[in-house]
Tab-separated table of C-alpha atoms in Angstrom:
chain	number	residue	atom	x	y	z
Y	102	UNK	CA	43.031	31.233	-161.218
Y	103	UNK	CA	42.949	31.262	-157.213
Y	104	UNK	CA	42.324	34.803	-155.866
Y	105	UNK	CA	43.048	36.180	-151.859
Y	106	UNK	CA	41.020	38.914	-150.701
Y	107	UNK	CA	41.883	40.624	-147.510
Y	108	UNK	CA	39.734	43.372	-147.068
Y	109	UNK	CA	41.094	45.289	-144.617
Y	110	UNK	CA	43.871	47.607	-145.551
Y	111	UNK	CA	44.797	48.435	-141.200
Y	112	UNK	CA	43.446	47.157	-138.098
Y	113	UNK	CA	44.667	48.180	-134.947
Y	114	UNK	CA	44.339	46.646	-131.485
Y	115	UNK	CA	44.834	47.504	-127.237
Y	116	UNK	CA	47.491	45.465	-126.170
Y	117	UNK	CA	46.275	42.743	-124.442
Y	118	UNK	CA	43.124	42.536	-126.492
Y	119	UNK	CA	42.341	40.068	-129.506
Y	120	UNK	CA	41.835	41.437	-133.137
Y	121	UNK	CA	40.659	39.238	-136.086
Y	122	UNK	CA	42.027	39.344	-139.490
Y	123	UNK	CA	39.875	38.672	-142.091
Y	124	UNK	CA	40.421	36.534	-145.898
Y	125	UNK	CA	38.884	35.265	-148.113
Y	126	UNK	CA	40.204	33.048	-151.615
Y	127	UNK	CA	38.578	31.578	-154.769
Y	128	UNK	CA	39.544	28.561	-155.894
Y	129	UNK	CA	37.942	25.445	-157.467
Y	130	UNK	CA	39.712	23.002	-155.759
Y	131	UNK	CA	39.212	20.634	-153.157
Y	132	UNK	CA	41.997	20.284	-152.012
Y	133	UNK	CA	44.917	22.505	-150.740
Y	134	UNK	CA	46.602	24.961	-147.852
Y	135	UNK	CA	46.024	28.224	-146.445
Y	136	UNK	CA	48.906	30.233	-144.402
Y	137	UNK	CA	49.410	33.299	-142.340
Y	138	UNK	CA	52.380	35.203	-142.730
Y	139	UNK	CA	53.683	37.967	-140.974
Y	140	UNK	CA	56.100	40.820	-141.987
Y	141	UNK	CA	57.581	42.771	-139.714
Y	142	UNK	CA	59.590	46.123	-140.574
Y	143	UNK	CA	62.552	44.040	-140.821
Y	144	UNK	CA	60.599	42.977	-144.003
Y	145	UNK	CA	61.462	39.044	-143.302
Y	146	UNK	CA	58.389	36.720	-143.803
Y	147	UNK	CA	57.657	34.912	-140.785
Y	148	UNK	CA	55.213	32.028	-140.464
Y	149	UNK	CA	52.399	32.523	-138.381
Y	150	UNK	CA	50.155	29.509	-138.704
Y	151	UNK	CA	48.960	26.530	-141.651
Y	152	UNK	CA	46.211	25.198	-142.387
Y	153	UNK	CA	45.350	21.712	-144.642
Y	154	UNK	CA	42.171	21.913	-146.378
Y	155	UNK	CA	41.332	18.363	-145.956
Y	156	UNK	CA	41.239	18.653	-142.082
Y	157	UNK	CA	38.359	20.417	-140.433
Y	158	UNK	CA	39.813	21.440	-137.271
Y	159	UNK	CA	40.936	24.765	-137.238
Y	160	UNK	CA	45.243	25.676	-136.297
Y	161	UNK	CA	46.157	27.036	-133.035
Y	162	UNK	CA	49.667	27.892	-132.405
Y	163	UNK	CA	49.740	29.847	-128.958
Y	164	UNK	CA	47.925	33.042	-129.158
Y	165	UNK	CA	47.299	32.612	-132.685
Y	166	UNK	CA	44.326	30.603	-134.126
Y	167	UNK	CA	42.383	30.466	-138.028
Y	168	UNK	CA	38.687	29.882	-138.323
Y	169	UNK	CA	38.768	28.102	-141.349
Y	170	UNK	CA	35.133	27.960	-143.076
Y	171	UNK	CA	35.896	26.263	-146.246
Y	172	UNK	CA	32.261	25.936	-147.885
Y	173	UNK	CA	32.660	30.196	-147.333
Y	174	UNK	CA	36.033	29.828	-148.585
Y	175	UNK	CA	36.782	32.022	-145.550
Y	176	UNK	CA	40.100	31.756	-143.195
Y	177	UNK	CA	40.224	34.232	-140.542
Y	178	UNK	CA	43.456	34.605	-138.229
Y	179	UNK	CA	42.466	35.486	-134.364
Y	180	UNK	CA	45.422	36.963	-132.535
Y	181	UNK	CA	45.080	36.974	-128.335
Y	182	UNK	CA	46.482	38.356	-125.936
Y	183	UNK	CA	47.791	41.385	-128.880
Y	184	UNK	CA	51.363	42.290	-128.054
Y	185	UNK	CA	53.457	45.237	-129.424
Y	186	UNK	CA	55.753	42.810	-130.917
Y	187	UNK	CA	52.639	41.637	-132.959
Y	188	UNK	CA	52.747	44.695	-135.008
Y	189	UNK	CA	53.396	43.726	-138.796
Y	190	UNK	CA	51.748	43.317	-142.022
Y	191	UNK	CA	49.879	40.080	-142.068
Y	192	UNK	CA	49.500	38.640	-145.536
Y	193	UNK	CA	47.222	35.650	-146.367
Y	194	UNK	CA	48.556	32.872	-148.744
Y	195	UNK	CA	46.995	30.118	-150.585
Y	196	UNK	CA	48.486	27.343	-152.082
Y	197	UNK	CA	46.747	24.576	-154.295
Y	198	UNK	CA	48.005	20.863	-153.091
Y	199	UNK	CA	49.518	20.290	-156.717
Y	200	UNK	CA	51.100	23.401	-157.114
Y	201	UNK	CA	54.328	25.247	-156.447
Y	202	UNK	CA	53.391	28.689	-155.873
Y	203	UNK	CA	52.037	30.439	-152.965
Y	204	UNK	CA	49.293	33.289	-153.923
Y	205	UNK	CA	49.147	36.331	-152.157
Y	206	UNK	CA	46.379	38.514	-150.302
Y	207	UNK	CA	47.245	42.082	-150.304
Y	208	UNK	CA	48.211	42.121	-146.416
Y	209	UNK	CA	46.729	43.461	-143.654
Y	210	UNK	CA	48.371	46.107	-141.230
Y	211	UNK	CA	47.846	45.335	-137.817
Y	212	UNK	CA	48.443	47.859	-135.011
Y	213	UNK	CA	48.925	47.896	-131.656
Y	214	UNK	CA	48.553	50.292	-129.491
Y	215	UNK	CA	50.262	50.613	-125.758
Z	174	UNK	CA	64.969	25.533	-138.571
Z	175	UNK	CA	65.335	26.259	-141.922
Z	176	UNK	CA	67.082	29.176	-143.093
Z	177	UNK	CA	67.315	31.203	-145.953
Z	178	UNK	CA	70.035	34.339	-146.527
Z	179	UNK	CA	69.922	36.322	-149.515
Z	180	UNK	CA	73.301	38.580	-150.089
Z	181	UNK	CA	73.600	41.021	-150.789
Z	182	UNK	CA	71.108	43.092	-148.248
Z	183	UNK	CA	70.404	46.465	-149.934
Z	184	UNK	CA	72.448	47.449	-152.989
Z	185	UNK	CA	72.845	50.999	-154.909
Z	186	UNK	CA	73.401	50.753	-158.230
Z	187	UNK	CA	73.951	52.987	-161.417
Z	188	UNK	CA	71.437	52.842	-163.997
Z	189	UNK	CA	72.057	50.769	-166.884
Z	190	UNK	CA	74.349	48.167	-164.721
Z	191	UNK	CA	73.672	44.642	-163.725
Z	192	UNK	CA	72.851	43.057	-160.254
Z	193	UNK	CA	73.266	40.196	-159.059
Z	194	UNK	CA	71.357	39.182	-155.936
Z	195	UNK	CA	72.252	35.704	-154.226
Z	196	UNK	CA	69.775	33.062	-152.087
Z	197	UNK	CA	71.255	30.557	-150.667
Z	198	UNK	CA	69.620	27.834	-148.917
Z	199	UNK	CA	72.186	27.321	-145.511
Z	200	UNK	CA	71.036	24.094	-143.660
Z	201	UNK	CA	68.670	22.070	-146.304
Z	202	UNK	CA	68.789	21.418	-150.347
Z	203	UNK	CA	65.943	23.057	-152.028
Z	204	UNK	CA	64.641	21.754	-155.276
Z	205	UNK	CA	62.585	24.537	-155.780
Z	206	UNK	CA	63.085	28.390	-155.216
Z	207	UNK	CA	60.528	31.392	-156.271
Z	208	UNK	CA	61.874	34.935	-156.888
Z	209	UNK	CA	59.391	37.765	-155.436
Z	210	UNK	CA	59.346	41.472	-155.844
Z	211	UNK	CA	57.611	43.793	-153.336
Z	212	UNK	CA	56.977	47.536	-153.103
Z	213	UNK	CA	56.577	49.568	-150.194
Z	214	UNK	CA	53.536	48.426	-148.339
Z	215	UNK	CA	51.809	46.262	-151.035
Z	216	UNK	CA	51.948	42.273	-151.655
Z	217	UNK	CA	54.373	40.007	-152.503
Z	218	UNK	CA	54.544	39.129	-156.339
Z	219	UNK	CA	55.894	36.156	-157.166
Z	220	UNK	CA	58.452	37.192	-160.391
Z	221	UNK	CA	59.521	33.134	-161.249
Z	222	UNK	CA	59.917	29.510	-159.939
Z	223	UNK	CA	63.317	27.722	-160.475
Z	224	UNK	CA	64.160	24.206	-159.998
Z	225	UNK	CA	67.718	23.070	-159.527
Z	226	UNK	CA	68.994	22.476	-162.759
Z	227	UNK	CA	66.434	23.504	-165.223
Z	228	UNK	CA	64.994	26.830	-166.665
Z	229	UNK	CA	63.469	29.135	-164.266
Z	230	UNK	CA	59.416	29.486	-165.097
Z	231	UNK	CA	58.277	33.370	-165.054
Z	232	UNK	CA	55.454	35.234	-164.205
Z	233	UNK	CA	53.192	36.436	-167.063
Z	234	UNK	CA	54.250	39.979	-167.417
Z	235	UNK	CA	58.096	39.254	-166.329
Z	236	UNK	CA	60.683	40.167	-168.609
Z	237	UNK	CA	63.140	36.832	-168.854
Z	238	UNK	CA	66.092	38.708	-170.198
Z	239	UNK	CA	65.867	41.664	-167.570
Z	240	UNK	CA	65.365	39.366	-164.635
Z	241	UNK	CA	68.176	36.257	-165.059
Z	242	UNK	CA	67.516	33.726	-163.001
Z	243	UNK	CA	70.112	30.689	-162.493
Z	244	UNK	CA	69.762	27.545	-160.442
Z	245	UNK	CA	72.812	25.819	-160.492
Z	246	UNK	CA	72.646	23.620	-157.271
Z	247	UNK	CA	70.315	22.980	-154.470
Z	248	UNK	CA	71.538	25.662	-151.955
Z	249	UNK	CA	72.309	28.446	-154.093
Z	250	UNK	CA	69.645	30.314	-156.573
Z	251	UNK	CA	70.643	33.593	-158.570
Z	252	UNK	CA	68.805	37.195	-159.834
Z	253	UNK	CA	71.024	39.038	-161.667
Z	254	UNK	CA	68.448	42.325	-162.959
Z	255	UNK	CA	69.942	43.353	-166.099
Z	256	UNK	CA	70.221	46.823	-167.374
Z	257	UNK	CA	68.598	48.283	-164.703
Z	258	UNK	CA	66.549	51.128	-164.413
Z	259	UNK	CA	64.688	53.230	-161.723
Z	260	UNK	CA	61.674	51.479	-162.191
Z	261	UNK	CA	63.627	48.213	-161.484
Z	262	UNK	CA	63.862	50.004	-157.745
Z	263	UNK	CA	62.270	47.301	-155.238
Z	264	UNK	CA	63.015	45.055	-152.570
Z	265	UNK	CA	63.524	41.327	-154.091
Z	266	UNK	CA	63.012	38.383	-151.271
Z	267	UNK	CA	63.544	34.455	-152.017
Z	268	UNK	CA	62.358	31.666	-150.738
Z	269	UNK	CA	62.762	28.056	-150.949
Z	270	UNK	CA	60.955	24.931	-150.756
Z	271	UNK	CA	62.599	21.361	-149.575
Z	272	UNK	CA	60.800	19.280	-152.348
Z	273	UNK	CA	57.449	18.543	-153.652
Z	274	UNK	CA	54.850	17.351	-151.284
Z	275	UNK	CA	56.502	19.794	-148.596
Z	276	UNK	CA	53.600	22.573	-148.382
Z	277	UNK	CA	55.924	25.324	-146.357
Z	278	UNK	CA	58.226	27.924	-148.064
Z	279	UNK	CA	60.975	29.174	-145.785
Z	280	UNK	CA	61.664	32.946	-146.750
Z	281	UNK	CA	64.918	35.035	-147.516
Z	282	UNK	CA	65.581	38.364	-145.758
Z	283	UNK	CA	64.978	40.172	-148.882
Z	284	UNK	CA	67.152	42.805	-151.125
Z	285	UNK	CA	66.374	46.396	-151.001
Z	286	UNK	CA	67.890	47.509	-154.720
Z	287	UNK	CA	67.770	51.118	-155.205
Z	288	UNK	CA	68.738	52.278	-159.083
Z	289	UNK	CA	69.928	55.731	-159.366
């Protein structure tokens, strides 16, 4: 079964500044996607940023880019520019190409201080 | 964009009554749509899958006669939590998915349910 490990519970941030996010997943197949999400206290999922296996350049979308190592099964979301509005939980999510169901890292609390 | 309301937004109920909790699908059809529970700062746990006109597929671990789940048309997916109890106490989100092939989920509000 595919496993998401984000390893760090908070992170917090200077406005302005850029903070890293770290995951990593397990998985044994070759092909598939990899998402950001972001929670804010309003609790509704928001989507950050996706990313196809199969293509080796890594997403941007404005301030927010991945750094996708897939042979380190490693996906790392880089926030710029950190505004207060970025403060959420950021969860990672993993979803095999053949499959239906998104799995879950166990989020990451970002910060960000004025 | 797509969007995705769940109704109702928070609910108090006794213990021992039913609850139903509504997503709805407003400006696409969604063949598929996955029930998730979540408690207070932890990960989202996907409960079941259900596609439009079939049996909903659950979790291992997720009772099927506490947790109903109906699909009845593309825009409109149902949890009714049977019998609840305290421990049944969680906020329930939705999401659906346009069709197979399409890799994004688009996300319901979520449900805060609070058993007394």
């Amino acid at each position: 079964a595919q496993t998401v490990t984000q390893s760090q519970p908070e992170m917090s941030v200077q406005e302005a500044e850029t903070v890293t996010l770290s995951c990593t997943y397990d998985t044994s197949e070759s092909d598939y996607y990899l998402f950001w999400y972001k929670q804010p206290p309003s609790r509704q999922m928001i989507l950050v940023i996706r990313q196809e296996a199969y293509k080796q350049q890594n997403a941007t979308e404005n301030r927010f880019s991945v750094n996708f190592q897939k042979a380190a099964k490693s996906f790392s979301l880089k926030i710029s520019d950190s505004q207060l509005g970025d403060a959420a939980m950021y969860f990672c999510a993993y979803r095999g190409s053949g499959g239906n169901k998104l799995v879950f890292g166990a989020g990451t609390i970002l910060r960000v201080k004025s | 964009g797509a969007v995705v309301s769940q109704h109702p937004s928070w609910v108090i109920c006794k213990s021992g009554t039913s609850v139903k909790i509504e997503c709805r699908s407003l400006d696409f059809q969604a063949t598929t749509m996955f029930w998730y529970r979540q408690f207070p700062k932890q990960s989202l746990m996907l409960m079941a899958t259900s596609n439009e006109g079939s049996k909903a597929t659950y979790e291992q671990g997720v009772e099927k006669d506490k947790f109903l789940i109906n699909h009845a048309s593309l825009t409109l997916s149902t949890l009714t939590v049977t019998s609840a109890h305290p421990e049944d106490s969680s906020f329930y989100i939705c999401s659906a998915r346009l069709g197979a092939g399409v890799d994004e989920q688009f996300f319901g509000p979520g449900t805060r349910l609070t058993v007394l």
